[in-house]
C-alpha positions as a Markdown table, in Angstrom:
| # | Residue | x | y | z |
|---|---|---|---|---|
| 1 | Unk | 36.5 | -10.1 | -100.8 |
| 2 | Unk | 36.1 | -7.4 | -98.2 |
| 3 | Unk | 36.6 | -3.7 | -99.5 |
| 4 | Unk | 39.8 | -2.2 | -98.4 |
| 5 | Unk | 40.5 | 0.4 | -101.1 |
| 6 | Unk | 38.2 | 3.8 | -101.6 |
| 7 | Unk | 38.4 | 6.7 | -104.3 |
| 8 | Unk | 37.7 | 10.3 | -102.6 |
| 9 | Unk | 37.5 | 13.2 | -104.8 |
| 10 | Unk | 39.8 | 16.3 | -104.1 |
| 11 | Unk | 39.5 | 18.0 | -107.3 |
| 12 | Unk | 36.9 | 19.9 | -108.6 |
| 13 | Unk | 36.2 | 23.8 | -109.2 |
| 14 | Unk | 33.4 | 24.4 | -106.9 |
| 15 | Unk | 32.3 | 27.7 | -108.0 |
| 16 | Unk | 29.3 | 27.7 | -105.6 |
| 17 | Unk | 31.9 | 28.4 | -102.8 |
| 18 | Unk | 33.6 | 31.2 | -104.5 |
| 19 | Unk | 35.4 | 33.9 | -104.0 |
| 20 | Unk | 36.5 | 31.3 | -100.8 |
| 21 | Unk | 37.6 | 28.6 | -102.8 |
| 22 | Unk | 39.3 | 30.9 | -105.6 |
| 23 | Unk | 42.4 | 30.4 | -103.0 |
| 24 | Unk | 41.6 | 27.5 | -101.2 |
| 25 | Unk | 40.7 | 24.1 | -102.2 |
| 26 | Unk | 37.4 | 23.4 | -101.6 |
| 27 | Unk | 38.4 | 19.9 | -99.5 |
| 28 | Unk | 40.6 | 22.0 | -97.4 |
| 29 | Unk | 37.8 | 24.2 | -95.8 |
| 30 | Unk | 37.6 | 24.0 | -92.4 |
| 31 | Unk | 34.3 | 22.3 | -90.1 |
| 32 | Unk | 34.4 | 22.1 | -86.9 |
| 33 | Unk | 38.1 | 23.4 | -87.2 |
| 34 | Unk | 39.3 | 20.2 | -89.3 |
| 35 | Unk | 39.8 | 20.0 | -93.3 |
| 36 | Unk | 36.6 | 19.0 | -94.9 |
| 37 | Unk | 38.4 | 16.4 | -96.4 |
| 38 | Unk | 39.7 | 14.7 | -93.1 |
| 39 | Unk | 36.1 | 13.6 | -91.9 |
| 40 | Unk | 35.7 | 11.7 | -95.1 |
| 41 | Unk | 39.4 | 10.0 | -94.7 |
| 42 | Unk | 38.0 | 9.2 | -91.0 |
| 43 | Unk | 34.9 | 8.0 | -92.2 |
| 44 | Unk | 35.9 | 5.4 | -94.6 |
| 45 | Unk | 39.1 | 4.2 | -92.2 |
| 46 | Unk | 36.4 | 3.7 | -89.6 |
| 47 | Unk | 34.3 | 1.4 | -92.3 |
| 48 | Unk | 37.8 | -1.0 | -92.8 |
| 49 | Unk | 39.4 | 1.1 | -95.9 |
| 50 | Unk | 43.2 | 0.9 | -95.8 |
| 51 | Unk | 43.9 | 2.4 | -99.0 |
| 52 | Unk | 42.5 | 5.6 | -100.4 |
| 53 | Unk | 43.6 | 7.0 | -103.3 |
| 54 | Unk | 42.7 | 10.9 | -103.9 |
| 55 | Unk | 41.9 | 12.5 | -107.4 |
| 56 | Unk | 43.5 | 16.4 | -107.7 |
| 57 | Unk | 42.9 | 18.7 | -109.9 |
| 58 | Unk | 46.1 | 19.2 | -112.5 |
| 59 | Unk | 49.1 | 21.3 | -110.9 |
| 60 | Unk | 47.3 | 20.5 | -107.2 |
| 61 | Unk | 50.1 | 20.7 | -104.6 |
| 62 | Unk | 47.9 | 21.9 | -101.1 |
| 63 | Unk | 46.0 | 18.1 | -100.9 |
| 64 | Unk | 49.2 | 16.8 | -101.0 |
| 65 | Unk | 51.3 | 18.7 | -98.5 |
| 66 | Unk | 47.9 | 18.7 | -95.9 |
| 67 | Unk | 47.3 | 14.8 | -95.7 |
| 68 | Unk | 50.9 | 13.4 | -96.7 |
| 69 | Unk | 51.1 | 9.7 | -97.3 |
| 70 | Unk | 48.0 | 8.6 | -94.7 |
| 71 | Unk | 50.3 | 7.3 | -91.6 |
| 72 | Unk | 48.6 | 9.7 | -90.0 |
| 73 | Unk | 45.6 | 7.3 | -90.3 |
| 74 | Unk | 47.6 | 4.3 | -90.0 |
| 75 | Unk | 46.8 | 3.3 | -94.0 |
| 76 | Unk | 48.1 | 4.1 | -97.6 |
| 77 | Unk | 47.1 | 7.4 | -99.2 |
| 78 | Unk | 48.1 | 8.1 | -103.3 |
| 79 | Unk | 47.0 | 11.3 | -105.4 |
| 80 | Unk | 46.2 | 11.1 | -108.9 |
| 81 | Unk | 46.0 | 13.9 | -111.4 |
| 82 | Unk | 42.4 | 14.1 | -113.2 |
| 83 | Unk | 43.8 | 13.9 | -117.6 |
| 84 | Unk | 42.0 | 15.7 | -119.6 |
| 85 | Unk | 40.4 | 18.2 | -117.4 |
| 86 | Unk | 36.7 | 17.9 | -115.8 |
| 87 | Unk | 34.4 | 15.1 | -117.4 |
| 88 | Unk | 32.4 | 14.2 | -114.8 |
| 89 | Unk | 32.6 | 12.5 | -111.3 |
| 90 | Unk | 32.7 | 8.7 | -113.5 |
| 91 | Unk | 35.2 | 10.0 | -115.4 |
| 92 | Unk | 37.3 | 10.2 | -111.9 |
| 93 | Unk | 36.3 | 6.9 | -111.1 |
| 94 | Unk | 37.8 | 5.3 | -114.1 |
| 95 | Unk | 41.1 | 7.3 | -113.6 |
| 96 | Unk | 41.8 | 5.3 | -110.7 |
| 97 | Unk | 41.2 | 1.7 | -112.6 |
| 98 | Unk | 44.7 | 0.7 | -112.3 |
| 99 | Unk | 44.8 | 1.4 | -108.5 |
| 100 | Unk | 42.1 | -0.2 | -108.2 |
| 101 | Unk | 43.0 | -3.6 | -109.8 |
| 102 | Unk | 40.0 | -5.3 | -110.2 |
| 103 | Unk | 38.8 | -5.4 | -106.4 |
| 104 | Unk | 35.8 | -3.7 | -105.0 |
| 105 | Unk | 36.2 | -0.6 | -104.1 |
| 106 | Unk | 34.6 | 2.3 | -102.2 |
| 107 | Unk | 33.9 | 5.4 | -103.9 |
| 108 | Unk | 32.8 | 8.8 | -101.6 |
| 109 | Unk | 32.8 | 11.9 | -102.9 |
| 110 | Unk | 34.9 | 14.0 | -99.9 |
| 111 | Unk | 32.6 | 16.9 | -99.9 |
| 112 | Unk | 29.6 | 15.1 | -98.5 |
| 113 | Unk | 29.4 | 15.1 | -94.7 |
| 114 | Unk | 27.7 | 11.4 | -93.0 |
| 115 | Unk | 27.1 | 11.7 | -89.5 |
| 116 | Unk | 27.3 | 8.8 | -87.5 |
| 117 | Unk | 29.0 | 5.3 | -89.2 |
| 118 | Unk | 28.9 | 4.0 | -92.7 |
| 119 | Unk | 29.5 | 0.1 | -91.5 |
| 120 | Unk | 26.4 | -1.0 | -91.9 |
| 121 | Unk | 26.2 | 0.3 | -95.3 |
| 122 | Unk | 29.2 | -1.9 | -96.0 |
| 123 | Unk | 28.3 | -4.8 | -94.1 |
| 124 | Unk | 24.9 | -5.1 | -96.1 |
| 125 | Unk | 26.8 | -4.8 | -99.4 |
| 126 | Unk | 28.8 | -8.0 | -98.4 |
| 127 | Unk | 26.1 | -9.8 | -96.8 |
| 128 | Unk | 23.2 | -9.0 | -100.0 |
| 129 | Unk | 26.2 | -10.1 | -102.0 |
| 130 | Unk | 25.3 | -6.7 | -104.2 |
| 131 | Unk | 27.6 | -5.6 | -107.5 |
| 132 | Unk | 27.0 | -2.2 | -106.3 |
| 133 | Unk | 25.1 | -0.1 | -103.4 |
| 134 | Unk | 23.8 | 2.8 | -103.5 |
| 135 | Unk | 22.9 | 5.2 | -100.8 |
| 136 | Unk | 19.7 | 7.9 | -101.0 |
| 137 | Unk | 18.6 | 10.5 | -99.0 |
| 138 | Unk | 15.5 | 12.7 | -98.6 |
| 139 | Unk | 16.1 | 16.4 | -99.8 |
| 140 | Unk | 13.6 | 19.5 | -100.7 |
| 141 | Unk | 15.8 | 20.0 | -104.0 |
| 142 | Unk | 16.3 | 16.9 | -106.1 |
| 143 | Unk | 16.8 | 18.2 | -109.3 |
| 144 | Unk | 20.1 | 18.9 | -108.1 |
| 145 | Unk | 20.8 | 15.4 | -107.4 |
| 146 | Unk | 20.6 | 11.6 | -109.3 |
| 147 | Unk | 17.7 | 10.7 | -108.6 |
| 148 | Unk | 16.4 | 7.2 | -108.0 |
| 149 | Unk | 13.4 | 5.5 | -110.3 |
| 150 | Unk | 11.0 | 3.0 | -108.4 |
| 151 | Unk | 8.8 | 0.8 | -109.9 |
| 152 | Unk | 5.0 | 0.2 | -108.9 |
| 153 | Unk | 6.2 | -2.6 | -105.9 |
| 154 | Unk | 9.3 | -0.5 | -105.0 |
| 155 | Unk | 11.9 | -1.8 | -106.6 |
| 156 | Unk | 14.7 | 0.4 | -108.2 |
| 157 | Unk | 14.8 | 0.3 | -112.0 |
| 158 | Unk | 16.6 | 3.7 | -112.8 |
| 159 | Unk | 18.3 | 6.4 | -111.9 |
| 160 | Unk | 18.0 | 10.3 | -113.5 |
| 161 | Unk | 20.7 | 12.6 | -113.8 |
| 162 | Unk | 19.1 | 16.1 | -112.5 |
| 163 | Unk | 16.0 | 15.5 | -113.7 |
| 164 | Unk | 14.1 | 18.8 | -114.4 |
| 165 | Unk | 10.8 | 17.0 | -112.9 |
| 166 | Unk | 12.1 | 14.9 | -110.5 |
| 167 | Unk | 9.8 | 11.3 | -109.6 |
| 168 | Unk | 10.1 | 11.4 | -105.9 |
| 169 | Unk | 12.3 | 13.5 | -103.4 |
| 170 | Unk | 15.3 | 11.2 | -103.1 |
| 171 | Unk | 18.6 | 12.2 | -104.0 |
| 172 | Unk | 21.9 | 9.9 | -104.5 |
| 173 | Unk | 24.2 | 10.6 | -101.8 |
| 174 | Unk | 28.3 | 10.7 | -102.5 |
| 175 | Unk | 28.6 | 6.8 | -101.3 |
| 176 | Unk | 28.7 | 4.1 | -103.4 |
| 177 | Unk | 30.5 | 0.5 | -103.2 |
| 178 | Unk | 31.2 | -1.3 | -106.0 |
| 179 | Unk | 31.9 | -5.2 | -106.6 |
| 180 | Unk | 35.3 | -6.1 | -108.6 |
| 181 | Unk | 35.1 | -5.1 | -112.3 |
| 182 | Unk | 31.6 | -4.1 | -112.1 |
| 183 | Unk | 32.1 | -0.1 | -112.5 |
| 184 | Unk | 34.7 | -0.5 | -115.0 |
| 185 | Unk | 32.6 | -2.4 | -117.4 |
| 186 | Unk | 29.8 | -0.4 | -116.9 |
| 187 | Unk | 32.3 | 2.5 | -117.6 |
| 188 | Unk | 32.8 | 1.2 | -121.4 |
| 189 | Unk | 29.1 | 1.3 | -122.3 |
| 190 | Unk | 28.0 | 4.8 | -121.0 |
| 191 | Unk | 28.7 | 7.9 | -123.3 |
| 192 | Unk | 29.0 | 11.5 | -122.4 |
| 193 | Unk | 26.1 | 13.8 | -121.4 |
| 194 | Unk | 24.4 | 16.9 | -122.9 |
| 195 | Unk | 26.7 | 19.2 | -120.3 |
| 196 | Unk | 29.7 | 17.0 | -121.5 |
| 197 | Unk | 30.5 | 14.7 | -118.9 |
| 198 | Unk | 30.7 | 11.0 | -118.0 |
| 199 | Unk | 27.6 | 10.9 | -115.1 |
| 200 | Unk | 27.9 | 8.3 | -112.2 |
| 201 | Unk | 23.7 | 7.9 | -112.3 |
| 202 | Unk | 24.5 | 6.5 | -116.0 |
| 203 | Unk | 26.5 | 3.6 | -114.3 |
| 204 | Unk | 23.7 | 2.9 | -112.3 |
| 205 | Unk | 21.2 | 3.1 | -115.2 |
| 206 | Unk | 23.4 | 0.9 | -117.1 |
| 207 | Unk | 23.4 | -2.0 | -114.5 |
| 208 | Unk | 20.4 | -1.9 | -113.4 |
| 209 | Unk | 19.2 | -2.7 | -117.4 |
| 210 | Unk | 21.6 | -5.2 | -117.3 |
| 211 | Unk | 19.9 | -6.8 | -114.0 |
| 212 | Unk | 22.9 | -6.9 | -112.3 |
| 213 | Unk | 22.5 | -6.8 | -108.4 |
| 214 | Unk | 22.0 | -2.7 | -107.3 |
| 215 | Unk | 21.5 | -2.6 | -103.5 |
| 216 | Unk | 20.2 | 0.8 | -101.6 |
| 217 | Unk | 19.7 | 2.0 | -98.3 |
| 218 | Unk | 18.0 | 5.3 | -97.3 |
| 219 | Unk | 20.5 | 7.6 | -95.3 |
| 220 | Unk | 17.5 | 8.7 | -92.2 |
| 221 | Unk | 20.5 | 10.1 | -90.5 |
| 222 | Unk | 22.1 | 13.4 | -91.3 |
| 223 | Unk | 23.6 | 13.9 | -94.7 |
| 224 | Unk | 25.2 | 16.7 | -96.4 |
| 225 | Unk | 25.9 | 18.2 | -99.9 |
| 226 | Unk | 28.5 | 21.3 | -99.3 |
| 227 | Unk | 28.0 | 22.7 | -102.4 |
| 228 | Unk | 26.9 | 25.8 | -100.9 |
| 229 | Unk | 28.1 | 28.3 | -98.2 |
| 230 | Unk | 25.2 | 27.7 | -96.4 |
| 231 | Unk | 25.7 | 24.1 | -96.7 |
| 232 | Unk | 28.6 | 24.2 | -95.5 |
| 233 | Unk | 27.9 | 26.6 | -92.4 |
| 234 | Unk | 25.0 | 24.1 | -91.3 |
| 235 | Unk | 27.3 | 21.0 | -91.7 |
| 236 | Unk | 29.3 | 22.8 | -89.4 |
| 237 | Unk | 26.9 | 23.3 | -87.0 |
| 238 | Unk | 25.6 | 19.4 | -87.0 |
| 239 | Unk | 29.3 | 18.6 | -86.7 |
| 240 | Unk | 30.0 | 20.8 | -83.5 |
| 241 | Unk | 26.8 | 19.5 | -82.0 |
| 242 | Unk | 27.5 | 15.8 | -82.4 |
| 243 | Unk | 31.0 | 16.3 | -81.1 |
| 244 | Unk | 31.6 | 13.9 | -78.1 |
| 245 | Unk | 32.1 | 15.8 | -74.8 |
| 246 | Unk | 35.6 | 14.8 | -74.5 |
| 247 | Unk | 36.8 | 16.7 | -77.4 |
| 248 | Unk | 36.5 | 19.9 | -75.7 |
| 249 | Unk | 38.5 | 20.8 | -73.2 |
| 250 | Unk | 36.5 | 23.5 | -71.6 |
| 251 | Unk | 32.7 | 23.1 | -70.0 |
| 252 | Unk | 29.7 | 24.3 | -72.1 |
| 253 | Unk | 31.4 | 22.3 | -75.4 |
| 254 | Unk | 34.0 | 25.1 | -76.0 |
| 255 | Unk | 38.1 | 23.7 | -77.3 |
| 256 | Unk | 40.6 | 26.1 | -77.0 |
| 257 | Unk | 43.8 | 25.8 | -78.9 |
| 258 | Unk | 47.2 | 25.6 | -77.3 |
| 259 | Unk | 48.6 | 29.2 | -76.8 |
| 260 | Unk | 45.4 | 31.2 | -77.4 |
| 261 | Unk | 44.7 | 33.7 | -74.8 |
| 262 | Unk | 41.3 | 34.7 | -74.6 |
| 263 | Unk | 40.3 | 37.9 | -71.7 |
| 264 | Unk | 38.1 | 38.0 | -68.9 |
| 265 | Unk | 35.7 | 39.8 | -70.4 |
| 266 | Unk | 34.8 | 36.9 | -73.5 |
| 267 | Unk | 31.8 | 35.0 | -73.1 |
| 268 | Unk | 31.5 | 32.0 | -75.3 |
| 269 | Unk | 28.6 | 30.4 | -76.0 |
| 270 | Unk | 29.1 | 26.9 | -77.3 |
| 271 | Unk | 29.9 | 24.5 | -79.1 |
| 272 | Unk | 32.6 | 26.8 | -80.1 |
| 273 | Unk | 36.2 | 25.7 | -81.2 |
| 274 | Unk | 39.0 | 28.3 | -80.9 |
| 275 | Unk | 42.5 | 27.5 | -83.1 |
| 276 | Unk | 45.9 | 27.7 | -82.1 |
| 277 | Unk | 47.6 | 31.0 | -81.0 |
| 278 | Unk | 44.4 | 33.2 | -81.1 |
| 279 | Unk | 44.1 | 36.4 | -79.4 |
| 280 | Unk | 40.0 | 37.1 | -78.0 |
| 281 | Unk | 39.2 | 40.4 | -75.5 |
| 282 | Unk | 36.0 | 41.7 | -75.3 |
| 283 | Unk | 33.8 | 39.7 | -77.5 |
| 284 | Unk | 31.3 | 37.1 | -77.7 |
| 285 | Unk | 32.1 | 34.2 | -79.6 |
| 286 | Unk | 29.0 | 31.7 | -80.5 |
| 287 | Unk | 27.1 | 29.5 | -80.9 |
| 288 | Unk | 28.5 | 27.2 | -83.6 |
| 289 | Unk | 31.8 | 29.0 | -84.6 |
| 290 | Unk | 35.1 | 27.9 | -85.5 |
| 291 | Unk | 37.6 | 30.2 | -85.5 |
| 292 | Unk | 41.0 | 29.4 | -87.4 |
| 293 | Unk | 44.6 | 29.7 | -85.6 |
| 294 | Unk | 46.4 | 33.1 | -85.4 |
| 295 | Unk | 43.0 | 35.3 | -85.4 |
| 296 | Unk | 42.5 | 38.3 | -83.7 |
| 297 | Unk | 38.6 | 39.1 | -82.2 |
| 298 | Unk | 38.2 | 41.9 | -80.2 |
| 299 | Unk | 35.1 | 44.0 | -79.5 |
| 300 | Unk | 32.7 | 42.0 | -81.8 |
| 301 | Unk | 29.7 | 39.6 | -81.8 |
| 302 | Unk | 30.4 | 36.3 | -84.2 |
| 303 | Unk | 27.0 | 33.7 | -84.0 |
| 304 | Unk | 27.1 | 30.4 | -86.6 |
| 305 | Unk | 30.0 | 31.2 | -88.8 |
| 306 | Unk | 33.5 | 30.2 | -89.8 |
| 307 | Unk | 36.3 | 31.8 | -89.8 |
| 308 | Unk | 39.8 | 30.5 | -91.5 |
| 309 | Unk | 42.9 | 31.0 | -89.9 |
| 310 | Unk | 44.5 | 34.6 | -89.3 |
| 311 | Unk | 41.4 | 36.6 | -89.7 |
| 312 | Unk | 41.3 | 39.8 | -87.3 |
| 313 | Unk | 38.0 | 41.6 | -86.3 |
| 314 | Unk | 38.0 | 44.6 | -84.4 |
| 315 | Unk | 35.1 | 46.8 | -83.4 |
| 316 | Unk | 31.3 | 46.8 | -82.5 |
| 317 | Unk | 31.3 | 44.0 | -86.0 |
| 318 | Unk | 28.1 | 41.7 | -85.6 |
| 319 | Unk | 28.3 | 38.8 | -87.9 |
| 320 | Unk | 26.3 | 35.4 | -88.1 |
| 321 | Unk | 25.8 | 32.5 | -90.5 |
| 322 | Unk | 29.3 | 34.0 | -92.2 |
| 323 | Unk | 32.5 | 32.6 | -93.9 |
| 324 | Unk | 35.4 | 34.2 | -93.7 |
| 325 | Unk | 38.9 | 33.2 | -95.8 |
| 326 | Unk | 42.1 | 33.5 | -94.4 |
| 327 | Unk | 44.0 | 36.6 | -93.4 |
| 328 | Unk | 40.6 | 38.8 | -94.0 |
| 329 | Unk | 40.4 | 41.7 | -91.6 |
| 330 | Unk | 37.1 | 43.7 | -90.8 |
| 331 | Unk | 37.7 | 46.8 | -89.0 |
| 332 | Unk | 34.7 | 49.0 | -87.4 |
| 333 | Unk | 35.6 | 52.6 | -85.9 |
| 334 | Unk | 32.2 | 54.3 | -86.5 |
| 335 | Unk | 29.9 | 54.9 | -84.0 |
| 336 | Unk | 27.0 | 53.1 | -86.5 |
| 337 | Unk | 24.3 | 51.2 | -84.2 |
| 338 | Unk | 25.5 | 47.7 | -85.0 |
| 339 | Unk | 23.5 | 45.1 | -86.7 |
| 340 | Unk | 24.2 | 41.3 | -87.7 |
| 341 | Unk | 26.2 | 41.5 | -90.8 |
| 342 | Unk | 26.0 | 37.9 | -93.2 |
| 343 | Unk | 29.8 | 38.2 | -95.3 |
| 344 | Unk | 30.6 | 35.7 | -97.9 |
| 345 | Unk | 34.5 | 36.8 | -98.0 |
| 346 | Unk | 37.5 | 35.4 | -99.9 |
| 347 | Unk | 41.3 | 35.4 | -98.8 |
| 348 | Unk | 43.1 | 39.0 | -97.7 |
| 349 | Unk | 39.8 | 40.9 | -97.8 |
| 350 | Unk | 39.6 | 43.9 | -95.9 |
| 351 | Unk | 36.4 | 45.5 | -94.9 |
| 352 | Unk | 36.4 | 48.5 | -93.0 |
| 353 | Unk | 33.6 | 50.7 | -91.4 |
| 354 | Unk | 34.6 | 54.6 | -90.7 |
């Protein structure tokens, strides 16, 4: 049976991306001017899924109201509250048993970024006839990750939950397929960890003891944990450059929202995407930036940064590799040499130099 259905994660407390995501859920953060979130929806519908069903965190009402029932995408999108509050991305899994209905199943955890398609990913789960398939990537920091065992021939026999002395540099990416049942059971025979919570690398430790029939492939592409700011600021620039042409509407790779009016005197440097009803004068704007609808830039230098929606900047402000939360404004009237500021600012912040 083909996988149609997926689990994407939309919970979560990702302090890493505070004070930003102490307003804003952390799937909702703009890249390349579109909710983190969305890619991962696009990604999966382009690999055959036609249901998804999204874990929130308790009381979660933004997910909801942002992606609706999935005719946007043409398929069937359901929300499911997390009981019992965090135990682990497993522990999500199993929460969605009952939608799930003993098919296989995609599971991709919504903050990762794949560039490029995940079909052949999911055409060599079908054609190696696997139970489940996992997907690693090279990284400089792998106690951070699962991380996979190999034996003396290279065959997988393990996988470590953040080992403090990792065996090689692979990590476990936030895509794995599944074959019908085979996570549930698994599910039933793994316990909680030291740091209380069910771990997905247990699953995979489980059934590979139990021999059952692990494929994995080796992501040589770009991947993408956004666990951290700068994470998420260099996803955005691999996003921006891997844009086709087409989606800008300007030369250079610049996209200008409808009813933005940006002066004479702006030069942009791209790729550069501008939101809705923005307002730019005397500025220069790029590379890599993504400005949110409703800002306001005038006077300032912005390089490699996002910026949410209604943020105004005024002034001789030099930022780069920044991230910026909705409605902040960052006022400069001093006559201070300017230099490149890095800011790290949540919601309704207000910075001002006199």
């Amino acid at each position: 049976m083909k996988i149609r259905k997926a689990i994407l994660t939309g919970g979560g407390r990702a302090t890493r991306l505070q004070p930003i995501t102490s307003t804003i859920n952390k799937h909702l953060l703009p890249l390349a001017n579109k909710p983190m979130i969305f890619h991962a929806i696009e990604k999966v519908v382009a690999a055959g899924i036609t249901e998804i069903f999204i874990n929130t965190n308790p009381g979660e009402t933004e997910l909801q109201k942002y992606i609706g029932d999935g005719g946007h995408w043409g398929i069937s999108i359901k929300f499911f509250e997390q009981t019992g509050g965090p135990q682990g991305i497993a522990h999500v899994v199993n929460e969605a048993k009952d939608f799930i209905g003993g098919e296989p199943f995609m599971f991709y955890l919504s903050d990762n970024i794949f560039l490029g398609s995940i079909q052949d990913i999911v055409d060599q789960f079908h054609t190696a006839g696997h139970d489940c398939m996992l997907v690693f990537s090279k990284v400089q920091d792998p106690e951070r990750f699962g991380v996979p065992v190999f034996d003396q021939i290279g065959k997988l026999i393990d996988v470590l939950e953040k080992p403090s002395q990792p065996p090689n540099n692979f990590a476990q990416t936030g895509l794995y397929l599944y074959g019908s049942n085979v996570f549930f059971d698994a599910f039933d025979h793994i316990q909680k960890s030291a740091r209380g919570e069910y771990e997905i690398s247990d699953i995979h430790s489980y059934l590979l003891k139990q021999n059952a029939r692990v494929g994995h492939k080796e992501v040589t592409g770009y991947w993408k944990d956004t666990g951290k700011p700068e994470d998420l600021l260099h996803a955005n620039q691999l996003i921006l450059d891997h844009m086709d042409e087409k989606q800008f509407n300007h030369p250079d790779k610049i996209k200008i929202g409808a009813g933005s009016s940006v002066g004479s005197d702006v030069k942009m440097i791209g790729p550069v995407i501008i939101g809705e009803n923005c307002i730019l004068k005397n500025c220069t704007i790029g590379p890599y930036v993504s400005i949110g609808a409703g800002s306001e830039i005038v006077g300032a230098t912005i390089r490699e940064s996002i910026l949410l929606s209604g943020v105004t900047i005024r002034g001789d402000v030099r930022l780069n590799n920044s991230l910026l939360g909705k409605q902040v404004s960052i006022v400069k009237t001093s006559a201070t040499p300017p230099a490149d500021q890095r800011l790290i600012v949540g919601d309704k912040t207000v910075i001002e130099w006199v």
